[in-house]
């Protein structure tokens, strides 16, 4: 936020503003609407501020489901083996029922990026798969944008320690909060207005790409020589969306990306990740994969290879792409120079692609299509949706028209 006047607000004023922006701009919470929130115990300070702002905005009921890292670890250390094929399906079914009856969804992210790094990858993989299956009915309402939803971040001691290992715990936590406030535009004189202006800029960039209607994107950079086809009738989105329930929301705070649906059968060549990926508490580093006919035919990681392999073995769609996103290297998150080890931030610091489930809203009339129609347009289907970062200051991207003409889109990570 180099172009905004620095303000000197207290920590609690900033926390309160973050909550206010999340409720008003992120969620667009409506009077009388229910809210289902998920948070960790370590992020309860923000959850409480959000609860207050939600009620002040007229929420009929705010229900927060708290997770506890210590309890998660206790399961890995003491639970019987069959535990790892279980998930609280009744809970996720309840969330889906709440969404169907009109509830909005807010997730606070901020757990320890390496919580499960030392646990058995087989157990981690099985537990993730069980949750993905149980969560599917609820997740589908979110990927279809049937309801208004958003994700915001809270600093937590474990996350801060992973990001700033050389700092004392309190200093690390303060640094992470500062980074969250600044990348979430809370440090601007009028955060709500700043978000509206930023949203308009993303909408404009998406509109430009929708006019161009490129058939392919061509990527060239260190370790990357890759061509990705876009889905038939693909639609670039960025910033806010009007959800199926008619409410305008901005699903990620922060957000810097414009994104669309690639064609699940059109990806060729080699892609190298430019940032480590923290996936459900495990770290995957040095990812390099080769695509053929849209499918990963070779996958390597210098760390977390086994987790990566399990991830792409989740189902047939886990080896194919469900999202492609463009983010300039000068985004405030990239400019911070920090690796957050958290997808909400790192995916907004760099151009990325995602393995797995496609967003049907990224197709024209996609929210009205059947599963067969979506597949016929090239939209991928999977239990997973995992973003990984491929953008850098050395990446060049061309758009290739249906007629085969290449036009420069990004050079050295910036829009041309
Ligand atoms: Zn994305
Ligand atoms: Zn994504």
mmCIF file of C-alpha atoms and ligand atoms in Angstrom:
data_model
loop_
_atom_site.group_PDB
_atom_site.id
_atom_site.type_symbol
_atom_site.label_atom_id
_atom_site.label_comp_id
_atom_site.label_asym_id
_atom_site.label_seq_id
_atom_site.Cartn_x
_atom_site.Cartn_y
_atom_site.Cartn_z
ATOM 1 C CA UNK A 1 0.000 0.000 0.000
ATOM 2 C CA UNK A 2 2.667 2.478 -1.023
ATOM 3 C CA UNK A 3 0.103 4.910 -2.415
ATOM 4 C CA UNK A 4 -1.938 5.287 0.754
ATOM 5 C CA UNK A 5 -1.311 7.562 3.682
ATOM 6 C CA UNK A 6 -0.002 5.583 6.622
ATOM 7 C CA UNK A 7 -2.390 5.780 9.535
ATOM 8 C CA UNK A 8 -1.545 5.254 13.151
ATOM 9 C CA UNK A 9 -4.360 3.217 14.540
ATOM 10 C CA UNK A 10 -4.101 1.017 17.587
ATOM 11 C CA UNK A 11 -4.050 -2.768 17.215
ATOM 12 C CA UNK A 12 -7.613 -3.098 18.462
ATOM 13 C CA UNK A 13 -8.823 -0.410 16.042
ATOM 14 C CA UNK A 14 -7.168 -2.290 13.177
ATOM 15 C CA UNK A 15 -8.660 -5.594 14.336
ATOM 16 C CA UNK A 16 -12.075 -4.005 14.507
ATOM 17 C CA UNK A 17 -11.692 -2.512 11.010
ATOM 18 C CA UNK A 18 -10.634 -5.890 9.606
ATOM 19 C CA UNK A 19 -13.794 -7.424 11.097
ATOM 20 C CA UNK A 20 -15.941 -4.610 9.750
ATOM 21 C CA UNK A 21 -14.510 -4.905 6.230
ATOM 22 C CA UNK A 22 -14.938 -8.698 6.326
ATOM 23 C CA UNK A 23 -18.620 -8.403 7.249
ATOM 24 C CA UNK A 24 -19.567 -5.389 5.097
ATOM 25 C CA UNK A 25 -17.398 -5.797 1.987
ATOM 26 C CA UNK A 26 -16.226 -9.427 2.061
ATOM 27 C CA UNK A 27 -19.529 -11.042 3.007
ATOM 28 C CA UNK A 28 -22.016 -8.271 2.257
ATOM 29 C CA UNK A 29 -23.965 -9.808 5.132
ATOM 30 C CA UNK A 30 -27.677 -9.004 4.892
ATOM 31 C CA UNK A 31 -30.035 -8.058 7.735
ATOM 32 C CA UNK A 32 -31.770 -11.192 8.984
ATOM 33 C CA UNK A 33 -29.130 -13.490 7.439
ATOM 34 C CA UNK A 34 -27.532 -16.299 9.448
ATOM 35 C CA UNK A 35 -23.751 -16.645 9.511
ATOM 36 C CA UNK A 36 -21.744 -19.846 9.887
ATOM 37 C CA UNK A 37 -18.110 -19.084 10.787
ATOM 38 C CA UNK A 38 -15.132 -21.404 11.218
ATOM 39 C CA UNK A 39 -12.068 -20.333 13.189
ATOM 40 C CA UNK A 40 -9.304 -21.739 15.335
ATOM 41 C CA UNK A 41 -9.122 -21.099 19.058
ATOM 42 C CA UNK A 42 -6.076 -18.916 18.399
ATOM 43 C CA UNK A 43 -8.121 -16.626 16.161
ATOM 44 C CA UNK A 44 -10.991 -16.090 18.572
ATOM 45 C CA UNK A 45 -10.184 -12.383 19.067
ATOM 46 C CA UNK A 46 -10.981 -11.693 15.406
ATOM 47 C CA UNK A 47 -13.934 -14.122 15.470
ATOM 48 C CA UNK A 48 -15.458 -12.135 18.340
ATOM 49 C CA UNK A 49 -15.024 -8.804 16.494
ATOM 50 C CA UNK A 50 -16.646 -10.357 13.411
ATOM 51 C CA UNK A 51 -19.507 -11.708 15.513
ATOM 52 C CA UNK A 52 -20.173 -8.232 16.899
ATOM 53 C CA UNK A 53 -20.105 -6.612 13.435
ATOM 54 C CA UNK A 54 -22.341 -9.353 12.038
ATOM 55 C CA UNK A 55 -24.982 -8.723 14.706
ATOM 56 C CA UNK A 56 -24.676 -4.974 14.221
ATOM 57 C CA UNK A 57 -25.294 -5.592 10.494
ATOM 58 C CA UNK A 58 -28.494 -7.432 11.437
ATOM 59 C CA UNK A 59 -27.397 -11.093 11.488
ATOM 60 C CA UNK A 60 -30.137 -13.311 12.902
ATOM 61 C CA UNK A 61 -27.677 -15.848 14.303
ATOM 62 C CA UNK A 62 -23.898 -16.265 14.237
ATOM 63 C CA UNK A 63 -22.604 -19.804 14.815
ATOM 64 C CA UNK A 64 -18.847 -20.271 15.126
ATOM 65 C CA UNK A 65 -17.200 -23.691 14.878
ATOM 66 C CA UNK A 66 -13.792 -23.596 16.579
ATOM 67 C CA UNK A 67 -10.958 -25.972 15.736
ATOM 68 C CA UNK A 68 -8.067 -26.635 18.095
ATOM 69 C CA UNK A 69 -4.590 -27.563 16.818
ATOM 70 C CA UNK A 70 -3.756 -29.457 20.035
ATOM 71 C CA UNK A 71 -6.873 -31.602 19.643
ATOM 72 C CA UNK A 72 -5.986 -32.289 16.006
ATOM 73 C CA UNK A 73 -2.526 -33.494 17.051
ATOM 74 C CA UNK A 74 -4.036 -35.638 19.818
ATOM 75 C CA UNK A 75 -5.949 -37.511 17.135
ATOM 76 C CA UNK A 76 -2.743 -38.254 15.187
ATOM 77 C CA UNK A 77 -0.990 -39.412 18.351
ATOM 78 C CA UNK A 78 -3.669 -41.441 20.088
ATOM 79 C CA UNK A 79 -6.577 -42.300 17.774
ATOM 80 C CA UNK A 80 -7.038 -45.835 16.404
ATOM 81 C CA UNK A 81 -6.059 -46.344 12.777
ATOM 82 C CA UNK A 82 -9.633 -46.426 11.468
ATOM 83 C CA UNK A 83 -10.141 -42.883 12.794
ATOM 84 C CA UNK A 84 -8.354 -41.535 9.733
ATOM 85 C CA UNK A 85 -11.090 -42.675 7.361
ATOM 86 C CA UNK A 86 -13.710 -40.792 9.430
ATOM 87 C CA UNK A 87 -15.084 -37.283 9.055
ATOM 88 C CA UNK A 88 -17.921 -35.500 10.856
ATOM 89 C CA UNK A 89 -20.307 -35.892 7.926
ATOM 90 C CA UNK A 90 -23.265 -34.856 10.095
ATOM 91 C CA UNK A 91 -21.512 -31.529 10.730
ATOM 92 C CA UNK A 92 -20.800 -30.804 7.056
ATOM 93 C CA UNK A 93 -24.341 -31.886 6.137
ATOM 94 C CA UNK A 94 -25.539 -29.403 8.737
ATOM 95 C CA UNK A 95 -23.433 -26.669 7.156
ATOM 96 C CA UNK A 96 -24.886 -27.503 3.737
ATOM 97 C CA UNK A 97 -28.388 -27.355 5.246
ATOM 98 C CA UNK A 98 -27.616 -23.961 6.784
ATOM 99 C CA UNK A 99 -26.337 -22.622 3.435
ATOM 100 C CA UNK A 100 -29.438 -23.952 1.663
ATOM 101 C CA UNK A 101 -31.636 -22.143 4.154
ATOM 102 C CA UNK A 102 -29.832 -18.862 3.507
ATOM 103 C CA UNK A 103 -26.804 -18.722 5.815
ATOM 104 C CA UNK A 104 -23.619 -16.943 4.745
ATOM 105 C CA UNK A 105 -20.203 -18.537 5.281
ATOM 106 C CA UNK A 106 -17.077 -16.969 6.711
ATOM 107 C CA UNK A 107 -13.811 -18.802 7.295
ATOM 108 C CA UNK A 108 -10.968 -17.392 9.350
ATOM 109 C CA UNK A 109 -7.690 -18.876 8.182
ATOM 110 C CA UNK A 110 -4.485 -18.831 10.193
ATOM 111 C CA UNK A 111 -3.574 -22.267 11.451
ATOM 112 C CA UNK A 112 -0.039 -23.589 11.846
ATOM 113 C CA UNK A 113 1.215 -24.209 8.279
ATOM 114 C CA UNK A 114 3.323 -27.149 9.420
ATOM 115 C CA UNK A 115 1.008 -28.599 12.063
ATOM 116 C CA UNK A 116 1.023 -32.077 10.537
ATOM 117 C CA UNK A 117 4.526 -31.981 9.045
ATOM 118 C CA UNK A 118 5.761 -34.766 11.315
ATOM 119 C CA UNK A 119 2.670 -36.953 11.101
ATOM 120 C CA UNK A 120 2.227 -40.071 8.994
ATOM 121 C CA UNK A 121 1.503 -38.869 5.399
ATOM 122 C CA UNK A 122 -0.796 -41.850 4.883
ATOM 123 C CA UNK A 123 -2.979 -40.814 7.815
ATOM 124 C CA UNK A 124 -2.907 -37.170 6.703
ATOM 125 C CA UNK A 125 -3.929 -38.176 3.179
ATOM 126 C CA UNK A 126 -6.752 -40.432 4.366
ATOM 127 C CA UNK A 127 -8.094 -37.856 6.821
ATOM 128 C CA UNK A 128 -8.041 -35.149 4.133
ATOM 129 C CA UNK A 129 -9.842 -37.411 1.713
ATOM 130 C CA UNK A 130 -12.538 -38.267 4.279
ATOM 131 C CA UNK A 131 -13.112 -34.573 4.977
ATOM 132 C CA UNK A 132 -13.183 -33.737 1.255
ATOM 133 C CA UNK A 133 -15.869 -36.349 0.679
ATOM 134 C CA UNK A 134 -17.959 -35.324 3.671
ATOM 135 C CA UNK A 135 -17.613 -31.625 2.871
ATOM 136 C CA UNK A 136 -18.494 -32.008 -0.806
ATOM 137 C CA UNK A 137 -22.240 -31.075 -0.619
ATOM 138 C CA UNK A 138 -21.407 -27.907 1.338
ATOM 139 C CA UNK A 139 -18.367 -27.060 -0.812
ATOM 140 C CA UNK A 140 -20.419 -27.379 -3.972
ATOM 141 C CA UNK A 141 -22.726 -24.578 -2.781
ATOM 142 C CA UNK A 142 -19.626 -22.469 -2.272
ATOM 143 C CA UNK A 143 -17.896 -23.285 -5.587
ATOM 144 C CA UNK A 144 -21.210 -22.591 -7.359
ATOM 145 C CA UNK A 145 -21.428 -19.292 -5.479
ATOM 146 C CA UNK A 146 -24.929 -20.194 -4.359
ATOM 147 C CA UNK A 147 -24.331 -18.157 -1.203
ATOM 148 C CA UNK A 148 -22.252 -15.174 -0.125
ATOM 149 C CA UNK A 149 -18.996 -16.249 1.499
ATOM 150 C CA UNK A 150 -15.555 -14.984 2.314
ATOM 151 C CA UNK A 151 -12.216 -15.949 3.865
ATOM 152 C CA UNK A 152 -10.166 -13.611 6.058
ATOM 153 C CA UNK A 153 -6.990 -14.206 8.031
ATOM 154 C CA UNK A 154 -6.044 -13.934 11.665
ATOM 155 C CA UNK A 155 -2.455 -13.988 12.851
ATOM 156 C CA UNK A 156 -1.779 -16.868 15.244
ATOM 157 C CA UNK A 157 1.369 -17.643 17.268
ATOM 158 C CA UNK A 158 2.165 -20.842 15.345
ATOM 159 C CA UNK A 159 1.681 -19.253 11.922
ATOM 160 C CA UNK A 160 3.773 -16.239 12.931
ATOM 161 C CA UNK A 161 6.546 -18.504 14.240
ATOM 162 C CA UNK A 162 6.621 -20.433 10.948
ATOM 163 C CA UNK A 163 6.870 -17.187 8.959
ATOM 164 C CA UNK A 164 9.361 -15.372 11.198
ATOM 165 C CA UNK A 165 11.435 -18.111 12.860
ATOM 166 C CA UNK A 166 14.198 -15.689 13.865
ATOM 167 C CA UNK A 167 11.867 -13.370 15.800
ATOM 168 C CA UNK A 168 10.711 -13.577 19.401
ATOM 169 C CA UNK A 169 7.104 -14.864 19.587
ATOM 170 C CA UNK A 170 5.518 -11.464 20.306
ATOM 171 C CA UNK A 171 7.488 -9.648 17.624
ATOM 172 C CA UNK A 172 6.645 -12.365 15.089
ATOM 173 C CA UNK A 173 2.949 -12.113 15.901
ATOM 174 C CA UNK A 174 3.017 -8.302 15.590
ATOM 175 C CA UNK A 175 4.787 -8.543 12.209
ATOM 176 C CA UNK A 176 2.219 -10.984 10.886
ATOM 177 C CA UNK A 177 -0.690 -8.819 12.042
ATOM 178 C CA UNK A 178 0.913 -5.822 10.368
ATOM 179 C CA UNK A 179 1.251 -7.788 7.121
ATOM 180 C CA UNK A 180 -2.390 -8.924 7.324
ATOM 181 C CA UNK A 181 -3.673 -5.407 8.002
ATOM 182 C CA UNK A 182 -1.668 -3.905 5.155
ATOM 183 C CA UNK A 183 -2.412 -6.564 2.502
ATOM 184 C CA UNK A 184 -6.090 -6.547 3.558
ATOM 185 C CA UNK A 185 -6.117 -2.753 2.983
ATOM 186 C CA UNK A 186 -7.028 -2.062 6.591
ATOM 187 C CA UNK A 187 -4.158 0.429 6.940
ATOM 188 C CA UNK A 188 -5.759 2.834 4.448
ATOM 189 C CA UNK A 189 -7.654 5.962 5.543
ATOM 190 C CA UNK A 190 -10.979 4.437 4.435
ATOM 191 C CA UNK A 191 -10.701 0.657 4.087
ATOM 192 C CA UNK A 192 -14.243 0.189 2.741
ATOM 193 C CA UNK A 193 -13.619 2.762 -0.013
ATOM 194 C CA UNK A 194 -10.162 1.283 -0.726
ATOM 195 C CA UNK A 195 -11.737 -2.127 -1.234
ATOM 196 C CA UNK A 196 -14.393 -0.752 -3.586
ATOM 197 C CA UNK A 197 -11.718 0.922 -5.750
ATOM 198 C CA UNK A 198 -9.549 -2.208 -5.757
ATOM 199 C CA UNK A 199 -12.544 -4.369 -6.684
ATOM 200 C CA UNK A 200 -13.350 -2.080 -9.632
ATOM 201 C CA UNK A 201 -9.760 -2.461 -10.924
ATOM 202 C CA UNK A 202 -9.938 -6.260 -10.817
ATOM 203 C CA UNK A 203 -13.335 -6.233 -12.568
ATOM 204 C CA UNK A 204 -11.840 -4.102 -15.330
ATOM 205 C CA UNK A 205 -8.887 -6.464 -15.878
ATOM 206 C CA UNK A 206 -11.245 -9.465 -16.032
ATOM 207 C CA UNK A 207 -13.462 -7.639 -18.544
ATOM 208 C CA UNK A 208 -10.407 -7.004 -20.763
ATOM 209 C CA UNK A 209 -9.541 -10.723 -20.737
ATOM 210 C CA UNK A 210 -13.171 -11.652 -21.461
ATOM 211 C CA UNK A 211 -13.100 -9.422 -24.518
ATOM 212 C CA UNK A 212 -9.899 -11.093 -25.758
ATOM 213 C CA UNK A 213 -11.268 -14.644 -25.397
ATOM 214 C CA UNK A 214 -7.861 -16.330 -25.666
ATOM 215 C CA UNK A 215 -7.883 -20.046 -26.471
ATOM 216 C CA UNK A 216 -4.555 -20.802 -24.768
ATOM 217 C CA UNK A 217 -2.071 -19.243 -22.387
ATOM 218 C CA UNK A 218 1.625 -19.841 -22.969
ATOM 219 C CA UNK A 219 4.009 -19.688 -19.973
ATOM 220 C CA UNK A 220 7.789 -19.342 -20.136
ATOM 221 C CA UNK A 221 10.079 -18.956 -17.151
ATOM 222 C CA UNK A 222 12.834 -20.779 -15.237
ATOM 223 C CA UNK A 223 11.781 -24.449 -15.151
ATOM 224 C CA UNK A 224 8.488 -23.649 -16.843
ATOM 225 C CA UNK A 225 7.568 -24.184 -20.480
ATOM 226 C CA UNK A 226 3.870 -24.739 -20.441
ATOM 227 C CA UNK A 227 0.771 -24.259 -22.575
ATOM 228 C CA UNK A 228 -2.676 -24.225 -21.035
ATOM 229 C CA UNK A 229 -5.982 -24.265 -22.938
ATOM 230 C CA UNK A 230 -8.956 -22.359 -21.543
ATOM 231 C CA UNK A 231 -12.405 -23.949 -21.225
ATOM 232 C CA UNK A 232 -15.082 -23.333 -23.850
ATOM 233 C CA UNK A 233 -17.126 -20.263 -22.829
ATOM 234 C CA UNK A 234 -14.677 -19.548 -20.017
ATOM 235 C CA UNK A 235 -15.280 -16.391 -18.023
ATOM 236 C CA UNK A 236 -12.544 -14.458 -16.222
ATOM 237 C CA UNK A 237 -13.556 -13.259 -12.776
ATOM 238 C CA UNK A 238 -11.828 -11.042 -10.266
ATOM 239 C CA UNK A 239 -12.811 -9.286 -7.085
ATOM 240 C CA UNK A 240 -16.459 -9.560 -6.131
ATOM 241 C CA UNK A 241 -19.299 -11.668 -7.467
ATOM 242 C CA UNK A 242 -23.046 -11.605 -7.082
ATOM 243 C CA UNK A 243 -23.841 -14.929 -5.447
ATOM 244 C CA UNK A 244 -26.830 -17.072 -6.389
ATOM 245 C CA UNK A 245 -28.719 -15.611 -3.424
ATOM 246 C CA UNK A 246 -28.338 -12.151 -4.962
ATOM 247 C CA UNK A 247 -25.762 -10.872 -2.460
ATOM 248 C CA UNK A 248 -22.580 -9.190 -3.721
ATOM 249 C CA UNK A 249 -19.532 -10.565 -1.903
ATOM 250 C CA UNK A 250 -15.740 -10.603 -2.251
ATOM 251 C CA UNK A 251 -14.810 -14.206 -1.479
ATOM 252 C CA UNK A 252 -11.152 -13.715 -0.527
ATOM 253 C CA UNK A 253 -9.615 -10.948 1.576
ATOM 254 C CA UNK A 254 -7.023 -10.185 0.379
ATOM 255 C CA UNK A 255 -7.536 -10.862 -3.316
ATOM 256 C CA UNK A 256 -5.342 -9.754 -6.201
ATOM 257 C CA UNK A 257 -6.125 -12.411 -8.810
ATOM 258 C CA UNK A 258 -8.229 -12.665 -11.909
ATOM 259 C CA UNK A 259 -9.022 -16.285 -12.619
ATOM 260 C CA UNK A 260 -10.890 -18.627 -14.908
ATOM 261 C CA UNK A 261 -11.453 -22.277 -15.772
ATOM 262 C CA UNK A 262 -8.879 -24.067 -17.916
ATOM 263 C CA UNK A 263 -9.832 -26.930 -20.207
ATOM 264 C CA UNK A 264 -9.213 -30.161 -18.290
ATOM 265 C CA UNK A 265 -7.764 -31.886 -21.360
ATOM 266 C CA UNK A 266 -5.553 -29.032 -22.562
ATOM 267 C CA UNK A 267 -2.332 -28.637 -20.592
ATOM 268 C CA UNK A 268 1.036 -29.492 -22.104
ATOM 269 C CA UNK A 269 4.585 -29.180 -20.836
ATOM 270 C CA UNK A 270 6.502 -28.622 -17.638
ATOM 271 C CA UNK A 271 5.601 -26.280 -14.761
ATOM 272 C CA UNK A 272 7.777 -25.476 -11.750
ATOM 273 C CA UNK A 273 6.298 -24.011 -8.579
ATOM 274 C CA UNK A 274 7.821 -20.733 -7.417
ATOM 275 C CA UNK A 275 6.708 -20.965 -3.786
ATOM 276 C CA UNK A 276 6.367 -23.771 -1.244
ATOM 277 C CA UNK A 277 2.849 -25.076 -0.783
ATOM 278 C CA UNK A 278 1.423 -25.562 2.675
ATOM 279 C CA UNK A 279 -1.270 -28.170 2.232
ATOM 280 C CA UNK A 280 -3.431 -29.127 5.248
ATOM 281 C CA UNK A 281 -0.573 -28.748 7.670
ATOM 282 C CA UNK A 282 2.177 -30.259 5.533
ATOM 283 C CA UNK A 283 4.759 -28.498 3.401
ATOM 284 C CA UNK A 284 5.366 -29.402 -0.221
ATOM 285 C CA UNK A 285 8.414 -27.726 -1.743
ATOM 286 C CA UNK A 286 10.101 -27.691 -5.134
ATOM 287 C CA UNK A 287 7.102 -28.969 -7.067
ATOM 288 C CA UNK A 288 7.731 -29.738 -10.720
ATOM 289 C CA UNK A 289 5.154 -31.509 -12.858
ATOM 290 C CA UNK A 290 4.740 -32.460 -16.482
ATOM 291 C CA UNK A 291 1.342 -32.326 -18.157
ATOM 292 C CA UNK A 292 0.229 -34.259 -21.194
ATOM 293 C CA UNK A 293 -3.300 -33.980 -22.548
ATOM 294 C CA UNK A 294 -4.252 -31.986 -19.453
ATOM 295 C CA UNK A 295 -3.129 -34.730 -17.090
ATOM 296 C CA UNK A 296 -0.107 -34.822 -14.772
ATOM 297 C CA UNK A 297 2.105 -37.607 -16.062
ATOM 298 C CA UNK A 298 5.117 -36.843 -13.851
ATOM 299 C CA UNK A 299 5.178 -35.138 -10.450
ATOM 300 C CA UNK A 300 8.197 -34.362 -8.309
ATOM 301 C CA UNK A 301 8.756 -32.408 -5.103
ATOM 302 C CA UNK A 302 12.029 -31.844 -3.283
ATOM 303 C CA UNK A 303 10.125 -32.034 0.014
ATOM 304 C CA UNK A 304 6.725 -33.620 0.659
ATOM 305 C CA UNK A 305 6.826 -35.824 -2.456
ATOM 306 C CA UNK A 306 4.659 -38.430 -0.747
ATOM 307 C CA UNK A 307 1.991 -35.890 0.203
ATOM 308 C CA UNK A 308 1.993 -34.528 -3.346
ATOM 309 C CA UNK A 309 1.619 -38.037 -4.750
ATOM 310 C CA UNK A 310 -1.291 -38.795 -2.388
ATOM 311 C CA UNK A 311 -2.879 -35.488 -3.322
ATOM 312 C CA UNK A 312 -2.864 -36.166 -7.065
ATOM 313 C CA UNK A 313 -4.007 -39.736 -6.455
ATOM 314 C CA UNK A 314 -7.141 -38.489 -4.625
ATOM 315 C CA UNK A 315 -9.246 -39.099 -7.724
ATOM 316 C CA UNK A 316 -8.952 -38.834 -11.527
ATOM 317 C CA UNK A 317 -9.656 -35.087 -11.478
ATOM 318 C CA UNK A 318 -6.910 -34.407 -8.943
ATOM 319 C CA UNK A 319 -4.322 -34.760 -11.739
ATOM 320 C CA UNK A 320 -5.986 -32.112 -13.858
ATOM 321 C CA UNK A 321 -6.383 -28.359 -13.525
ATOM 322 C CA UNK A 322 -9.505 -26.565 -12.304
ATOM 323 C CA UNK A 323 -8.293 -22.973 -12.133
ATOM 324 C CA UNK A 324 -5.825 -20.619 -13.731
ATOM 325 C CA UNK A 325 -5.152 -17.206 -12.186
ATOM 326 C CA UNK A 326 -3.073 -14.192 -13.146
ATOM 327 C CA UNK A 327 -1.523 -11.953 -10.494
ATOM 328 C CA UNK A 328 1.047 -9.250 -11.212
ATOM 329 C CA UNK A 329 4.334 -9.614 -9.382
ATOM 330 C CA UNK A 330 3.869 -6.074 -8.006
ATOM 331 C CA UNK A 331 0.761 -7.057 -5.992
ATOM 332 C CA UNK A 332 0.993 -5.705 -2.406
ATOM 333 C CA UNK A 333 1.436 -9.250 -1.123
ATOM 334 C CA UNK A 334 4.332 -9.983 -3.458
ATOM 335 C CA UNK A 335 5.754 -6.524 -2.709
ATOM 336 C CA UNK A 336 5.794 -7.380 1.001
ATOM 337 C CA UNK A 337 8.497 -9.901 0.093
ATOM 338 C CA UNK A 338 6.975 -12.386 2.542
ATOM 339 C CA UNK A 339 6.089 -16.004 1.949
ATOM 340 C CA UNK A 340 3.001 -16.503 4.079
ATOM 341 C CA UNK A 341 2.847 -20.328 3.860
ATOM 342 C CA UNK A 342 -0.894 -19.792 3.520
ATOM 343 C CA UNK A 343 -2.732 -20.145 0.212
ATOM 344 C CA UNK A 344 -5.018 -17.148 0.778
ATOM 345 C CA UNK A 345 -1.955 -14.907 0.714
ATOM 346 C CA UNK A 346 0.546 -16.763 -1.424
ATOM 347 C CA UNK A 347 -1.957 -17.369 -4.238
ATOM 348 C CA UNK A 348 -2.511 -13.618 -4.334
ATOM 349 C CA UNK A 349 1.208 -12.923 -4.584
ATOM 350 C CA UNK A 350 1.786 -14.872 -7.765
ATOM 351 C CA UNK A 351 0.134 -16.239 -10.870
ATOM 352 C CA UNK A 352 -1.047 -19.744 -10.086
ATOM 353 C CA UNK A 353 -2.898 -22.830 -11.218
ATOM 354 C CA UNK A 354 -5.045 -25.161 -9.129
ATOM 355 C CA UNK A 355 -5.334 -28.904 -9.240
ATOM 356 C CA UNK A 356 -8.826 -30.312 -9.009
ATOM 357 C CA UNK A 357 -12.305 -28.856 -8.899
ATOM 358 C CA UNK A 358 -13.204 -26.043 -11.305
ATOM 359 C CA UNK A 359 -15.447 -23.110 -10.419
ATOM 360 C CA UNK A 360 -18.590 -23.410 -12.566
ATOM 361 C CA UNK A 361 -19.090 -19.651 -12.163
ATOM 362 C CA UNK A 362 -16.009 -19.238 -14.385
ATOM 363 C CA UNK A 363 -18.079 -20.403 -17.379
ATOM 364 C CA UNK A 364 -20.783 -18.364 -19.110
ATOM 365 C CA UNK A 365 -24.108 -19.598 -17.664
ATOM 366 C CA UNK A 366 -22.020 -22.181 -15.801
ATOM 367 C CA UNK A 367 -24.159 -22.037 -12.683
ATOM 368 C CA UNK A 368 -27.100 -23.340 -14.745
ATOM 369 C CA UNK A 369 -25.187 -26.254 -16.338
ATOM 370 C CA UNK A 370 -25.508 -29.895 -15.359
ATOM 371 C CA UNK A 371 -22.391 -31.871 -14.409
ATOM 372 C CA UNK A 372 -22.347 -33.360 -17.934
ATOM 373 C CA UNK A 373 -22.570 -29.930 -19.578
ATOM 374 C CA UNK A 374 -19.772 -28.593 -17.373
ATOM 375 C CA UNK A 375 -17.570 -31.564 -18.324
ATOM 376 C CA UNK A 376 -18.369 -31.067 -22.019
ATOM 377 C CA UNK A 377 -17.081 -27.486 -21.710
ATOM 378 C CA UNK A 378 -13.835 -28.803 -20.218
ATOM 379 C CA UNK A 379 -14.500 -27.972 -16.543
ATOM 380 C CA UNK A 380 -12.696 -30.388 -14.236
ATOM 381 C CA UNK A 381 -14.274 -32.266 -11.334
ATOM 382 C CA UNK A 382 -12.479 -33.484 -8.207
ATOM 383 C CA UNK A 383 -12.717 -33.718 -4.444
ATOM 384 C CA UNK A 384 -9.734 -31.384 -4.152
ATOM 385 C CA UNK A 385 -8.971 -27.796 -5.152
ATOM 386 C CA UNK A 386 -5.350 -26.940 -4.416
ATOM 387 C CA UNK A 387 -3.713 -23.752 -5.692
ATOM 388 C CA UNK A 388 0.027 -23.652 -6.324
ATOM 389 C CA UNK A 389 2.131 -20.749 -7.291
ATOM 390 C CA UNK A 390 3.977 -20.594 -10.606
ATOM 391 C CA UNK A 391 4.385 -16.822 -11.054
ATOM 392 C CA UNK A 392 7.595 -14.883 -10.485
ATOM 393 C CA UNK A 393 9.451 -11.792 -11.646
ATOM 394 C CA UNK A 394 10.877 -13.986 -14.407
ATOM 395 C CA UNK A 395 7.650 -15.392 -15.857
ATOM 396 C CA UNK A 396 6.398 -14.358 -19.309
ATOM 397 C CA UNK A 397 2.832 -15.157 -20.364
ATOM 398 C CA UNK A 398 1.296 -14.864 -23.818
ATOM 399 C CA UNK A 399 -2.358 -15.122 -24.739
ATOM 400 C CA UNK A 400 -2.954 -17.195 -27.859
ATOM 401 C CA UNK A 401 -6.042 -16.404 -29.897
ATOM 402 C CA UNK A 402 -8.284 -19.054 -31.473
ATOM 403 C CA UNK A 403 -6.505 -18.199 -34.744
ATOM 404 C CA UNK A 404 -3.109 -19.046 -33.180
ATOM 405 C CA UNK A 405 -1.778 -15.502 -32.817
ATOM 406 C CA UNK A 406 0.343 -14.943 -29.697
ATOM 407 C CA UNK A 407 -0.098 -11.637 -27.825
ATOM 408 C CA UNK A 408 2.097 -10.645 -24.863
ATOM 409 C CA UNK A 409 0.086 -10.521 -21.613
ATOM 410 C CA UNK A 410 2.757 -10.474 -18.919
ATOM 411 C CA UNK A 411 6.478 -9.815 -19.113
ATOM 412 C CA UNK A 412 8.743 -10.427 -16.138
ATOM 413 C CA UNK A 413 5.661 -10.994 -14.030
ATOM 414 C CA UNK A 414 3.913 -7.690 -14.872
ATOM 415 C CA UNK A 415 0.938 -6.889 -17.088
ATOM 416 C CA UNK A 416 2.094 -5.590 -20.493
HETATM 417 ZN ZN1 LIG B 1 -6.879 -18.569 -7.259
HETATM 418 ZN ZN1 LIG B 2 -8.076 -21.578 -6.186
#
